[in-house]
Coordinates of C-alpha atoms in Angstrom, one line a residue:
M5 CA -5.0 20.3 -3.6
W6 CA -1.7 18.7 -2.8
I7 CA -1.6 15.2 -1.3
S8 CA 1.6 13.3 -0.6
V9 CA 1.5 9.8 -2.1
T10 CA 4.5 8.4 -0.2
K11 CA 5.8 10.0 2.9
S12 CA 8.0 8.9 5.8
A13 CA 10.3 10.4 8.4
G14 CA 13.3 10.1 6.1
A15 CA 14.2 12.9 3.8
G16 CA 13.9 12.2 0.1
S17 CA 11.3 9.4 0.5
L18 CA 8.5 11.5 -1.1
R19 CA 8.0 10.1 -4.6
G20 CA 4.9 11.6 -6.0
R21 CA 2.1 14.1 -5.5
L22 CA -1.5 14.5 -6.5
A23 CA -1.9 17.9 -7.9
G24 CA -4.9 19.7 -9.0
G25 CA -7.6 22.2 -8.7
D26 CA -10.9 22.6 -7.1
A27 CA -13.6 22.4 -9.8
T28 CA -15.3 25.5 -8.3
Q29 CA -12.2 27.7 -7.9
G30 CA -9.7 26.5 -10.4
I31 CA -6.0 26.7 -10.0
E32 CA -4.9 28.9 -7.1
A33 CA -1.6 30.4 -6.2
Q34 CA -0.8 27.7 -3.6
T35 CA -1.3 25.1 -6.2
L36 CA 1.2 26.7 -8.5
A37 CA 3.7 27.1 -5.7
N38 CA 3.5 23.5 -4.7
L39 CA 3.6 22.4 -8.4
Y40 CA 6.9 24.1 -8.9
L41 CA 8.3 22.6 -5.7
A42 CA 7.2 19.1 -6.8
L43 CA 8.7 19.6 -10.3
D44 CA 12.0 20.9 -8.9
A45 CA 12.1 17.8 -6.6
D46 CA 11.5 15.6 -9.7
L47 CA 8.4 14.1 -8.2
E48 CA 5.8 12.2 -10.2
V49 CA 2.7 14.5 -10.5
I50 CA -0.8 13.1 -10.9
P51 CA -3.2 15.8 -12.1
V52 CA -6.7 15.8 -10.7
V53 CA -9.8 18.1 -10.5
N54 CA -11.7 17.6 -7.3
K55 CA -15.2 18.6 -6.1
I56 CA -16.9 17.8 -9.4
D57 CA -20.1 17.0 -7.5
L58 CA -20.8 20.6 -6.5
P59 CA -23.4 22.6 -8.4
S60 CA -21.0 25.4 -9.3
A61 CA -18.3 23.1 -10.5
R62 CA -16.6 23.8 -13.8
P63 CA -14.7 20.5 -14.3
A64 CA -14.1 20.8 -18.1
E65 CA -12.6 24.3 -17.7
V66 CA -10.4 23.5 -14.8
R67 CA -9.3 20.3 -16.4
Q68 CA -8.2 22.2 -19.5
D69 CA -6.4 24.7 -17.3
I70 CA -4.5 22.0 -15.5
S71 CA -3.7 20.3 -18.8
N72 CA -2.3 23.5 -20.3
L73 CA -0.3 24.2 -17.1
L74 CA 1.3 20.7 -17.1
G75 CA 1.5 20.2 -20.8
T76 CA -0.4 16.9 -20.5
P77 CA -3.4 15.7 -22.5
T78 CA -6.8 16.6 -20.9
E79 CA -7.7 12.9 -20.7
E80 CA -4.8 12.4 -18.3
V81 CA -6.4 14.9 -15.8
I82 CA -8.6 12.8 -13.6
C83 CA -11.9 14.5 -12.5
I84 CA -13.0 13.2 -9.1
S85 CA -15.3 13.8 -6.2
A86 CA -13.7 12.7 -3.0
K87 CA -17.1 13.3 -1.3
D88 CA -19.1 10.8 -3.3
G89 CA -16.2 8.6 -4.5
T90 CA -16.4 9.3 -8.2
N91 CA -13.2 8.2 -9.9
V92 CA -11.3 7.8 -6.7
E93 CA -10.4 4.3 -7.9
A94 CA -8.8 5.9 -11.0
V95 CA -6.6 8.0 -8.8
L96 CA -5.5 5.0 -6.8
E97 CA -4.7 3.2 -10.0
A98 CA -2.7 6.2 -11.3
V99 CA -0.7 6.2 -8.0
V100 CA 0.1 2.5 -8.4
Q101 CA 1.0 2.8 -12.1
Q102 CA 2.9 6.1 -12.0
V103 CA 4.6 6.7 -8.6
P104 CA 7.7 4.7 -8.1
P105 CA 8.1 2.8 -4.8
P106 CA 10.3 4.3 -2.1
K107 CA 14.0 3.5 -2.3
A108 CA 15.3 1.1 0.3
T109 CA 18.9 1.4 1.6
R110 CA 21.0 -0.8 3.8
R111 CA 20.4 1.5 6.7
R112 CA 16.7 2.1 6.1
R113 CA 14.7 -0.8 4.6
C114 CA 11.1 -0.4 3.4
K115 CA 8.6 -1.6 5.9
R116 CA 5.7 -3.8 5.0

């Protein structure tokens, strides 16, 4: 799962990404590829595990895998269910706290 946190038509405005795995499938090849692109671009990465509401979910296992991959403590990997809203507020708070605002220039000012 990869979701742009800040995006606009201007190049270089992307400041952060939500990165994570599906609690039923774990970390997939596409996740790894996008993670490396985000890290190369020096983006802020917020780790999440989604679909924790499904019966076949393995959130603790996938959370540990993401933690090992990113080298972050497991408690920093947010387990969520976008479907039922579990911990979505924690993701929004992480975005506000961790992702820097877009940079304004004289030519291109931030819009409100």
